[in-house]
Amino acid sequence: MPEAKSNADALLKSVMDNKTPESYSPGLEGVVAAKSKLCSIDGAAGKLYYMGYPIEEVVNGSATYEEVAYLFWHGRLPNVKELEAFKDEFSKLRTLPQQVMDFIKLLPHTCHPMDALRTIVSLLAAFDHNPERSPEANLNRAIALTVRFPTIVAAFHRLRQNQTPVEPDPKLSHAANFLYMLFGEKPDDTTAKVMDVAMVLHLDHEMNASTFSSLVTASTLSDMYSAISAGVGTLKGPLHGGANEAVLKMLLEIGDPARVETYVDDALAKKKKIMGFGHRMYKAYDPRARLLKEYARRASEKTKASRLFQITERIEEVMIQKKGKQGIFPNVDLYSGIIYHQMGIPTDIFTPIFAIARVAGWTAHVLEYWQENRLFRPNALYIGPAARKFPPLAQR
Ligand code: SDX
C-alpha cells in the first residue's frame, strides 16, 4: 500500500524535522519552563532572592517561616497586625481530622517518613469536601496543607515509636511546634530559631525538580493535593531533597577527617556523586550552604557533633580542591543534616523537614501558575524505528 507507507513516512519526517536535536536538552537543562515572580537565582554568582530580597537579608533580618510564607502567598511581607492574624490562622489549622490520625496509626512503622507524608497528603484530599476551585479556595488549601505537614511528620514519627502524638501548642511558632510535636518537649529559643532559619532557607528555590513536578500536575487542572503529593514524591530522590539524609550516612561512614581524601578519591574514581555537592544552577557556593554552615558550626561547638562538622569541612576542602574548577561546590544539603542531627532528629526525618519547608514554595508556584495556566506537554526526540508494516502473529 504505497499510499499509506508514504503518508506514515511523511508524518514521521515532519515530526522529526520540527524536533532538531538542538532543541533537545537532557533534563531540560537551561530550558525556561515558566514565568515567576517568586524566586530568582544567580547561579554563577551564588545568589538567591525571595521576591527580590537577598536570602542573606531575609535570614539576618530574622524573618520567620510564617513571614516568608505570607510573602510567597500574598506577594508582600506582612505588617505586625497581619502577621499576628496569620499566626492565629496557622494555629487553627494545625490539627488533623481524627480519621486521618487513625490512618497514620495503620501505617507500618517501617514505612519511610517521606512515603508516610506523601500518602497522608493524598488522603487529605478525601476529607476536603469543598467543591470550590477559586483562587481563594485554593489559597486556603495551600495554607492548610502547609500548616499540617509538621503535624503529619511528627505524628507518624511518634506513632512508629509507640508514642502518643502531641497536640500542637498555639503559643509556639511553626518551627517550634514541629520540634514540640516531634519530641514532646518545647525547644529552647536558640534551637527553635535555628529550625526556623533552616525552614526559611528551604522554603523555595525557583524551578527545582519537585516544584516543576507539582506544576506539571497542576497544569492539567488537577487539584492541589495531587500537585503537592507529586512534589513530595519528587523531593524524596537522593539527587534532590534526599541528599541531606545521604550526606549524614556518608559522614558516619567516613568517621574520621583523616579518611576523607581517600573516601573522596575512591568515590570519584568510581564516578560516584558526593552527596551535598554540585547543583544544576549554582556553579559557585550555594548561599544557603554558607548560611547553614555557620549554624552547623555553632551547633557543633555545643555538642558532640563537632567531629561530624570537622569531617564535613574536610570534605568541602577536598571537593573544592578537586572539583571547584568544574563548578562543583557545597549545596544546601551539605550542612543541614548536622544541624538536625545535633537536635536529636533521626536521619530519615531530614528530607521530610525539607518537604515541611518547601510545601509553601510548591503551593505558591502552583497558585501563581494557575493564574496563566498552560498544560505542560513537551516533545520527545524520536529515535526509534522508521515507519514499517505490522507483521501478523502467524508471520513472526
Ligand atoms: C537540591 O534544583 C534545585 O534547586 C534543587 C535544590 C532545591 O532547593 O530545590 O537546590 C535542592 O536538590 C540540591 C542538590 C542535592 N543533591 C545532591 O547533593 C546530590 C549530588 N549532586 C549531584 O547529583 C548533582 O550535582 C546534581 C544532581 C545536584 C546536579 O547535577 P547535574 O546538573 O545534572 O550535573 P551532572 O550530574 O550532569 O554533573 C556534571 C558533571 C559530571 O561530571 P562529568 O560526567 O561531566 O565528568 O559534574 C559531576 C558529574 O559527575 N558532578 C559531580 C557531582 N555533581 C556533579 N561529581 C561528584 N560529586 C557530585 N556531587
Coordinates of C-alpha atoms and ligand atoms in Angstrom, one line a residue:
M1 CA 0.0 0.0 0.0
P2 CA 2.4 2.7 -1.2
E3 CA -0.1 5.5 -0.3
A4 CA -0.2 4.5 3.4
K5 CA 3.6 3.9 3.6
S6 CA 4.4 7.3 2.1
N7 CA 1.9 9.0 4.5
A8 CA 3.4 7.4 7.5
D9 CA 7.0 8.3 6.3
A10 CA 5.8 11.8 5.6
L11 CA 4.3 12.1 9.1
L12 CA 7.5 10.7 10.7
K13 CA 9.7 13.0 8.7
S14 CA 7.6 16.1 9.6
V15 CA 7.7 15.1 13.2
M16 CA 11.5 14.5 13.1
D17 CA 12.0 17.8 11.2
N18 CA 10.4 20.0 13.8
K19 CA 12.4 18.5 16.6
T20 CA 16.0 19.1 15.6
P21 CA 18.5 17.6 18.2
E22 CA 19.5 21.2 19.1
S23 CA 16.1 21.7 20.7
Y24 CA 16.7 18.6 22.9
S25 CA 18.1 19.5 26.3
P26 CA 18.7 16.5 28.7
G27 CA 16.9 17.1 32.0
L28 CA 15.5 20.3 30.4
E29 CA 18.8 21.9 31.4
G30 CA 18.7 25.6 30.5
V31 CA 15.1 25.4 29.3
V32 CA 12.8 28.2 30.7
A33 CA 9.5 26.4 31.6
A34 CA 7.5 29.2 33.2
K35 CA 7.5 32.8 34.3
S36 CA 7.5 33.6 38.1
K37 CA 7.8 36.5 40.4
L38 CA 8.5 34.3 43.5
C39 CA 12.2 33.4 43.5
S40 CA 15.3 34.1 41.4
I41 CA 18.8 32.6 41.4
D42 CA 22.1 33.9 40.0
G43 CA 23.9 30.5 39.7
A44 CA 27.2 32.0 38.6
A45 CA 27.4 34.4 41.5
G46 CA 25.8 32.1 44.0
K47 CA 22.9 34.5 44.8
L48 CA 19.3 33.7 45.8
Y49 CA 16.5 36.1 46.1
Y50 CA 12.9 35.7 47.5
M51 CA 10.8 38.1 45.6
G52 CA 13.9 40.4 45.2
Y53 CA 15.0 40.1 48.8
P54 CA 18.6 38.6 49.1
I55 CA 18.4 35.4 51.1
E56 CA 21.1 36.7 53.5
E57 CA 19.0 39.7 54.4
V58 CA 15.9 37.6 54.8
V59 CA 17.7 35.4 57.3
N60 CA 19.7 38.1 59.0
G61 CA 16.6 40.2 59.2
S62 CA 15.2 37.4 61.3
A63 CA 12.2 36.8 59.0
T64 CA 10.2 33.8 60.4
Y65 CA 8.9 31.0 58.2
E66 CA 5.4 32.4 58.7
E67 CA 6.5 35.8 57.4
V68 CA 8.2 34.3 54.3
A69 CA 5.2 32.0 53.6
Y70 CA 3.0 35.1 53.8
L71 CA 5.3 36.9 51.2
F72 CA 5.0 34.0 48.8
W73 CA 1.2 33.6 49.1
H74 CA 0.3 37.3 49.2
G75 CA 3.1 38.9 47.2
R76 CA 4.3 41.2 50.0
L77 CA 5.6 41.0 53.6
P78 CA 3.0 41.2 56.4
N79 CA 2.9 44.1 58.9
V80 CA 2.7 43.3 62.6
K81 CA -1.1 43.0 62.7
E82 CA -1.3 40.9 59.6
L83 CA 1.4 38.6 60.9
E84 CA -0.3 38.0 64.2
A85 CA -3.6 37.2 62.4
F86 CA -1.7 34.9 60.1
K87 CA -0.1 33.0 63.0
D88 CA -3.6 32.6 64.5
E89 CA -4.8 31.2 61.2
F90 CA -1.9 28.7 61.3
S91 CA -2.7 27.6 64.9
K92 CA -6.4 26.9 64.0
L93 CA -5.4 24.7 61.1
R94 CA -2.6 22.6 62.6
T95 CA -4.6 19.6 63.8
L96 CA -5.6 16.7 61.5
P97 CA -9.1 15.1 61.2
Q98 CA -9.3 12.2 63.7
Q99 CA -9.8 9.7 60.8
V100 CA -6.5 10.9 59.3
M101 CA -4.7 10.4 62.6
D102 CA -6.3 6.9 62.8
F103 CA -5.0 6.1 59.3
I104 CA -1.5 7.2 60.3
K105 CA -1.7 4.6 63.1
L106 CA -2.3 1.9 60.5
L107 CA 0.9 2.7 58.6
P108 CA 3.7 0.2 59.1
H109 CA 6.4 1.5 61.5
T110 CA 9.0 0.5 58.8
C111 CA 7.4 2.9 56.3
H112 CA 9.8 5.7 55.2
P113 CA 8.6 9.0 56.6
M114 CA 8.5 10.5 53.1
D115 CA 6.2 7.7 52.0
A116 CA 4.0 8.4 55.0
L117 CA 3.9 12.1 54.2
R118 CA 3.1 11.5 50.5
T119 CA 0.3 9.0 51.5
I120 CA -1.3 11.4 54.0
V121 CA -1.2 14.3 51.6
S122 CA -3.2 12.2 49.2
L123 CA -5.5 11.1 51.9
L124 CA -6.3 14.7 53.0
A125 CA -8.0 15.2 49.6
A126 CA -10.6 12.7 50.6
F127 CA -11.5 14.9 53.6
D128 CA -11.8 18.1 51.6
H129 CA -15.5 18.4 50.7
N130 CA -15.3 21.9 49.3
P131 CA -16.0 21.7 45.5
E132 CA -14.8 25.3 45.1
R133 CA -11.7 25.7 42.9
S134 CA -11.5 29.5 43.1
P135 CA -8.1 31.2 43.8
E136 CA -9.2 31.9 47.3
A137 CA -10.3 28.3 48.0
N138 CA -7.0 27.0 46.6
L139 CA -5.1 29.5 48.7
N140 CA -6.9 28.2 51.8
R141 CA -6.0 24.7 50.7
A142 CA -2.3 25.7 50.3
I143 CA -2.2 27.3 53.8
A144 CA -4.0 24.3 55.4
L145 CA -1.7 21.8 53.7
T146 CA 1.5 23.7 54.6
V147 CA 0.4 24.1 58.2
R148 CA -0.3 20.4 58.6
F149 CA 2.9 19.0 57.1
P150 CA 4.8 19.2 60.5
T151 CA 1.8 17.6 62.3
I152 CA 1.8 14.6 59.8
V153 CA 5.5 14.0 60.1
A154 CA 5.7 14.4 63.9
A155 CA 2.6 12.2 64.4
F156 CA 4.0 9.4 62.2
H157 CA 7.3 9.6 64.0
R158 CA 5.8 9.3 67.4
L159 CA 3.4 6.5 66.4
R160 CA 6.1 4.4 64.9
Q161 CA 7.8 4.5 68.3
N162 CA 4.5 3.6 70.0
Q163 CA 4.3 7.1 71.5
T164 CA 1.2 9.2 71.6
P165 CA 1.1 12.1 69.1
V166 CA 1.5 15.5 70.8
E167 CA -1.2 18.2 70.3
P168 CA 0.3 21.4 68.9
D169 CA 0.8 24.4 71.2
P170 CA -0.9 27.6 69.7
K171 CA 1.6 29.8 71.5
L172 CA 4.6 28.2 69.7
S173 CA 5.9 29.3 66.2
H174 CA 5.5 26.9 63.2
A175 CA 9.1 25.7 63.6
A176 CA 9.0 25.4 67.3
N177 CA 5.7 23.5 67.1
F178 CA 7.3 20.9 64.8
L179 CA 10.0 20.2 67.3
Y180 CA 7.5 20.2 70.2
M181 CA 5.2 17.7 68.4
L182 CA 8.2 15.6 67.4
F183 CA 9.8 15.3 70.8
G184 CA 7.0 16.2 73.3
E185 CA 9.2 18.9 74.8
K186 CA 9.3 22.6 74.0
P187 CA 12.5 23.6 72.3
D188 CA 14.7 26.3 73.7
D189 CA 14.7 29.6 71.8
T190 CA 18.0 29.0 70.1
T191 CA 17.0 25.6 68.8
A192 CA 13.6 26.9 67.6
K193 CA 15.4 29.8 65.9
V194 CA 17.8 27.5 64.1
M195 CA 15.0 25.3 62.9
D196 CA 13.1 28.4 61.7
V197 CA 16.2 29.6 59.7
A198 CA 16.6 26.1 58.1
M199 CA 12.9 26.1 57.1
V200 CA 13.2 29.6 55.6
L201 CA 16.2 28.6 53.6
H202 CA 14.4 25.5 52.2
L203 CA 11.1 27.3 51.6
D204 CA 11.6 27.8 47.8
H205 CA 14.1 27.5 45.1
E206 CA 12.7 28.6 41.7
M207 CA 12.1 25.8 39.2
N208 CA 13.7 22.8 41.1
A209 CA 12.6 19.3 40.2
S210 CA 9.9 19.0 42.9
T211 CA 8.4 22.4 42.1
F212 CA 8.3 21.6 38.4
S213 CA 6.7 18.2 39.2
S214 CA 4.0 19.9 41.2
L215 CA 3.4 22.4 38.3
V216 CA 3.2 19.7 35.7
T217 CA 0.4 18.0 37.7
A218 CA -1.3 21.4 38.4
S219 CA -1.1 22.3 34.7
T220 CA -3.7 19.6 33.8
L221 CA -6.1 21.5 36.2
S222 CA -5.9 18.6 38.6
D223 CA -6.1 19.5 42.3
M224 CA -3.7 21.0 44.9
Y225 CA -3.4 17.6 46.8
S226 CA -2.3 15.8 43.6
A227 CA 0.2 18.5 42.8
I228 CA 1.7 18.5 46.2
S229 CA 1.9 14.7 46.6
A230 CA 3.8 14.8 43.3
G231 CA 6.2 17.3 44.8
V232 CA 6.7 15.1 47.9
G233 CA 7.4 12.1 45.7
T234 CA 9.9 14.0 43.6
L235 CA 11.7 15.6 46.5
K236 CA 12.4 12.2 48.0
G237 CA 15.1 11.3 45.5
P238 CA 18.8 11.5 46.6
L239 CA 19.7 13.7 43.7
H240 CA 17.2 16.3 45.1
G241 CA 15.9 16.5 48.7
G242 CA 17.0 13.1 49.7
A243 CA 20.7 14.2 49.6
N244 CA 20.6 15.6 53.2
E245 CA 19.9 12.1 54.6
A246 CA 22.6 10.6 52.3
V247 CA 25.2 13.2 53.5
L248 CA 24.8 12.2 57.1
K249 CA 25.1 8.5 56.2
M250 CA 28.3 9.4 54.3
L251 CA 29.7 11.4 57.3
L252 CA 29.1 8.4 59.7
E253 CA 30.7 6.0 57.2
I254 CA 33.8 8.2 56.8
G255 CA 34.0 8.6 60.6
D256 CA 37.4 10.5 60.7
P257 CA 38.6 13.7 58.9
A258 CA 41.9 11.8 58.1
R259 CA 39.9 9.3 56.0
V260 CA 38.2 12.0 53.9
E261 CA 40.6 12.3 51.0
T262 CA 40.8 8.5 50.4
Y263 CA 37.0 8.3 50.5
V264 CA 36.5 11.1 48.0
D265 CA 39.2 9.8 45.7
D266 CA 37.7 6.3 45.7
A267 CA 34.2 7.6 45.1
L268 CA 35.3 9.9 42.2
A269 CA 37.3 7.1 40.7
K270 CA 34.1 5.1 40.6
K271 CA 32.2 8.1 39.1
K272 CA 30.1 8.2 42.3
K273 CA 28.5 11.5 43.2
I274 CA 29.5 13.0 46.6
M275 CA 26.2 14.0 48.2
G276 CA 25.8 17.6 49.3
F277 CA 27.9 18.9 46.4
G278 CA 27.1 20.2 42.9
H279 CA 24.0 21.9 41.6
R280 CA 22.2 22.4 38.2
M281 CA 22.1 26.1 38.8
Y282 CA 24.9 27.1 41.2
K283 CA 28.4 26.9 39.8
A284 CA 29.5 28.7 43.0
Y285 CA 29.0 28.1 46.7
D286 CA 25.2 27.7 47.4
P287 CA 24.4 30.8 49.5
R288 CA 22.1 28.6 51.7
A289 CA 25.0 26.3 52.4
R290 CA 27.1 29.2 53.5
L291 CA 24.5 30.3 56.0
L292 CA 23.7 26.8 57.2
K293 CA 27.4 26.1 57.7
E294 CA 27.6 28.9 60.3
Y295 CA 24.6 27.5 62.2
A296 CA 26.1 24.0 62.0
R297 CA 29.4 25.3 63.3
R298 CA 27.7 27.0 66.3
A299 CA 25.6 23.9 67.0
S300 CA 28.6 21.6 66.8
E301 CA 30.6 23.6 69.2
K302 CA 27.9 22.9 71.8
T303 CA 27.6 19.2 71.3
K304 CA 29.5 16.1 70.3
A305 CA 28.6 16.7 66.7
S306 CA 31.9 18.7 66.2
R307 CA 33.6 15.6 64.7
L308 CA 30.9 15.4 62.0
F309 CA 31.4 19.1 61.4
Q310 CA 35.2 18.6 61.0
I311 CA 34.7 15.8 58.6
T312 CA 32.3 17.9 56.6
E313 CA 34.7 20.9 56.4
R314 CA 37.4 18.5 55.3
I315 CA 35.2 17.1 52.5
E316 CA 34.4 20.6 51.5
E317 CA 38.1 21.5 51.3
V318 CA 39.0 18.3 49.3
M319 CA 36.0 18.6 46.9
I320 CA 36.6 22.3 46.1
Q321 CA 40.3 21.5 45.5
K322 CA 39.4 18.6 43.1
K323 CA 36.1 19.8 41.6
G324 CA 35.8 23.5 42.2
K325 CA 37.2 24.3 38.8
Q326 CA 34.3 22.2 37.4
G327 CA 31.8 24.5 39.2
I328 CA 31.1 21.9 41.9
F329 CA 30.6 23.4 45.4
P330 CA 28.7 22.7 48.5
N331 CA 24.9 22.8 48.2
V332 CA 22.1 23.3 50.7
D333 CA 22.2 19.6 51.7
L334 CA 25.7 19.6 52.9
Y335 CA 25.4 21.1 56.4
S336 CA 21.6 20.9 57.1
G337 CA 22.0 17.3 58.3
I338 CA 24.5 18.1 61.0
I339 CA 22.1 20.7 62.4
Y340 CA 19.2 18.3 62.5
H341 CA 21.4 15.5 63.9
Q342 CA 22.6 17.6 66.8
M343 CA 18.9 18.4 67.6
G344 CA 18.5 14.6 68.0
I345 CA 16.3 14.3 64.9
P346 CA 16.6 10.9 63.2
T347 CA 18.2 10.9 59.7
D348 CA 15.1 9.6 57.9
I349 CA 13.3 12.7 59.1
F350 CA 15.7 15.1 57.4
T351 CA 14.1 15.0 54.0
P352 CA 10.6 15.4 55.5
I353 CA 11.9 18.6 57.1
F354 CA 12.9 19.8 53.6
A355 CA 9.3 19.0 52.5
I356 CA 7.8 20.7 55.6
A357 CA 9.6 23.9 54.4
R358 CA 9.2 23.5 50.7
V359 CA 5.5 23.0 50.7
A360 CA 4.9 26.7 50.9
G361 CA 7.0 27.2 47.8
W362 CA 5.3 24.4 45.9
T363 CA 1.9 25.7 46.7
A364 CA 2.8 29.3 45.9
H365 CA 4.2 28.3 42.5
V366 CA 1.0 26.3 41.8
L367 CA -1.3 29.2 42.7
E368 CA 0.9 31.5 40.5
Y369 CA 0.9 29.2 37.6
W370 CA -2.9 28.7 37.7
Q371 CA -3.2 32.4 37.1
E372 CA -2.0 31.9 33.5
N373 CA -2.3 28.1 33.2
R374 CA -1.0 26.2 30.2
L375 CA -0.8 22.4 30.0
F376 CA 2.9 21.2 30.1
R377 CA 3.3 18.9 27.2
P378 CA 6.9 18.8 25.8
N379 CA 8.1 16.7 22.9
A380 CA 10.3 13.6 22.7
L381 CA 13.1 13.4 20.1
Y382 CA 12.0 10.1 18.4
I383 CA 15.0 7.8 17.9
G384 CA 13.0 4.6 17.3
P385 CA 12.5 2.6 14.0
A386 CA 11.2 4.3 10.9
A387 CA 7.6 3.6 9.9
R388 CA 7.1 -0.1 8.9
K389 CA 4.5 -2.7 8.2
F390 CA 3.0 -4.5 11.3
P391 CA 3.6 -8.4 10.8
P392 CA 0.6 -10.6 11.7
L393 CA 1.3 -13.0 14.6
A394 CA 1.4 -16.1 12.3
Q395 CA 4.3 -14.5 10.4
R396 CA 6.5 -13.7 13.4
Ligands
SDX1 C1 18.8 20.1 45.8 O1 17.4 22.3 41.6 C2 17.3 22.8 42.8 O2 17.2 24.0 43.1 C3 17.5 21.8 43.9 C4 17.7 22.3 45.4 C5 16.4 23.0 45.8 O3 16.5 23.8 46.8 O4 15.3 22.5 45.4 O5 18.7 23.2 45.4 C6 17.9 21.1 46.3 O6 18.4 19.2 45.2 C7 20.3 20.3 45.9 C8 21.1 19.1 45.3 C9 21.1 17.9 46.2 N1 21.7 16.8 45.5 C10 22.9 16.3 45.8 O7 23.7 16.8 46.6 C11 23.3 15.0 45.1 C12 24.7 15.2 44.5 N2 24.7 16.2 43.4 C13 24.7 15.7 42.1 O8 23.9 14.6 41.9 C14 24.5 16.8 41.0 O9 25.3 17.8 41.3 C15 23.1 17.4 40.8 C16 22.0 16.4 40.6 C17 22.7 18.2 42.0 C18 23.1 18.4 39.6 O10 23.6 17.6 38.6 P1 23.5 18.0 37.1 O11 23.3 19.4 36.9 O12 22.6 17.0 36.4 O13 25.0 17.7 36.7 P2 25.6 16.3 36.2 O14 25.1 15.2 37.1 O15 25.4 16.2 34.7 O16 27.2 16.5 36.5 C19 28.0 17.3 35.7 C20 29.4 16.8 36.0 C21 29.5 15.3 35.9 O17 30.9 15.0 35.6 P3 31.3 14.6 34.1 O18 30.5 13.3 33.8 O19 30.9 15.7 33.2 O20 32.8 14.4 34.1 O21 29.7 17.1 37.3 C22 29.9 15.9 38.1 C23 29.3 14.8 37.3 O22 29.9 13.6 37.5 N3 29.3 16.1 39.4 C24 29.7 15.5 40.5 C25 28.8 15.9 41.5 N4 27.8 16.7 40.9 C26 28.1 16.7 39.6 N5 30.8 14.7 40.8 C27 30.9 14.3 42.1 N6 30.0 14.6 43.1 C28 29.0 15.4 42.8 N7 28.1 15.8 43.8

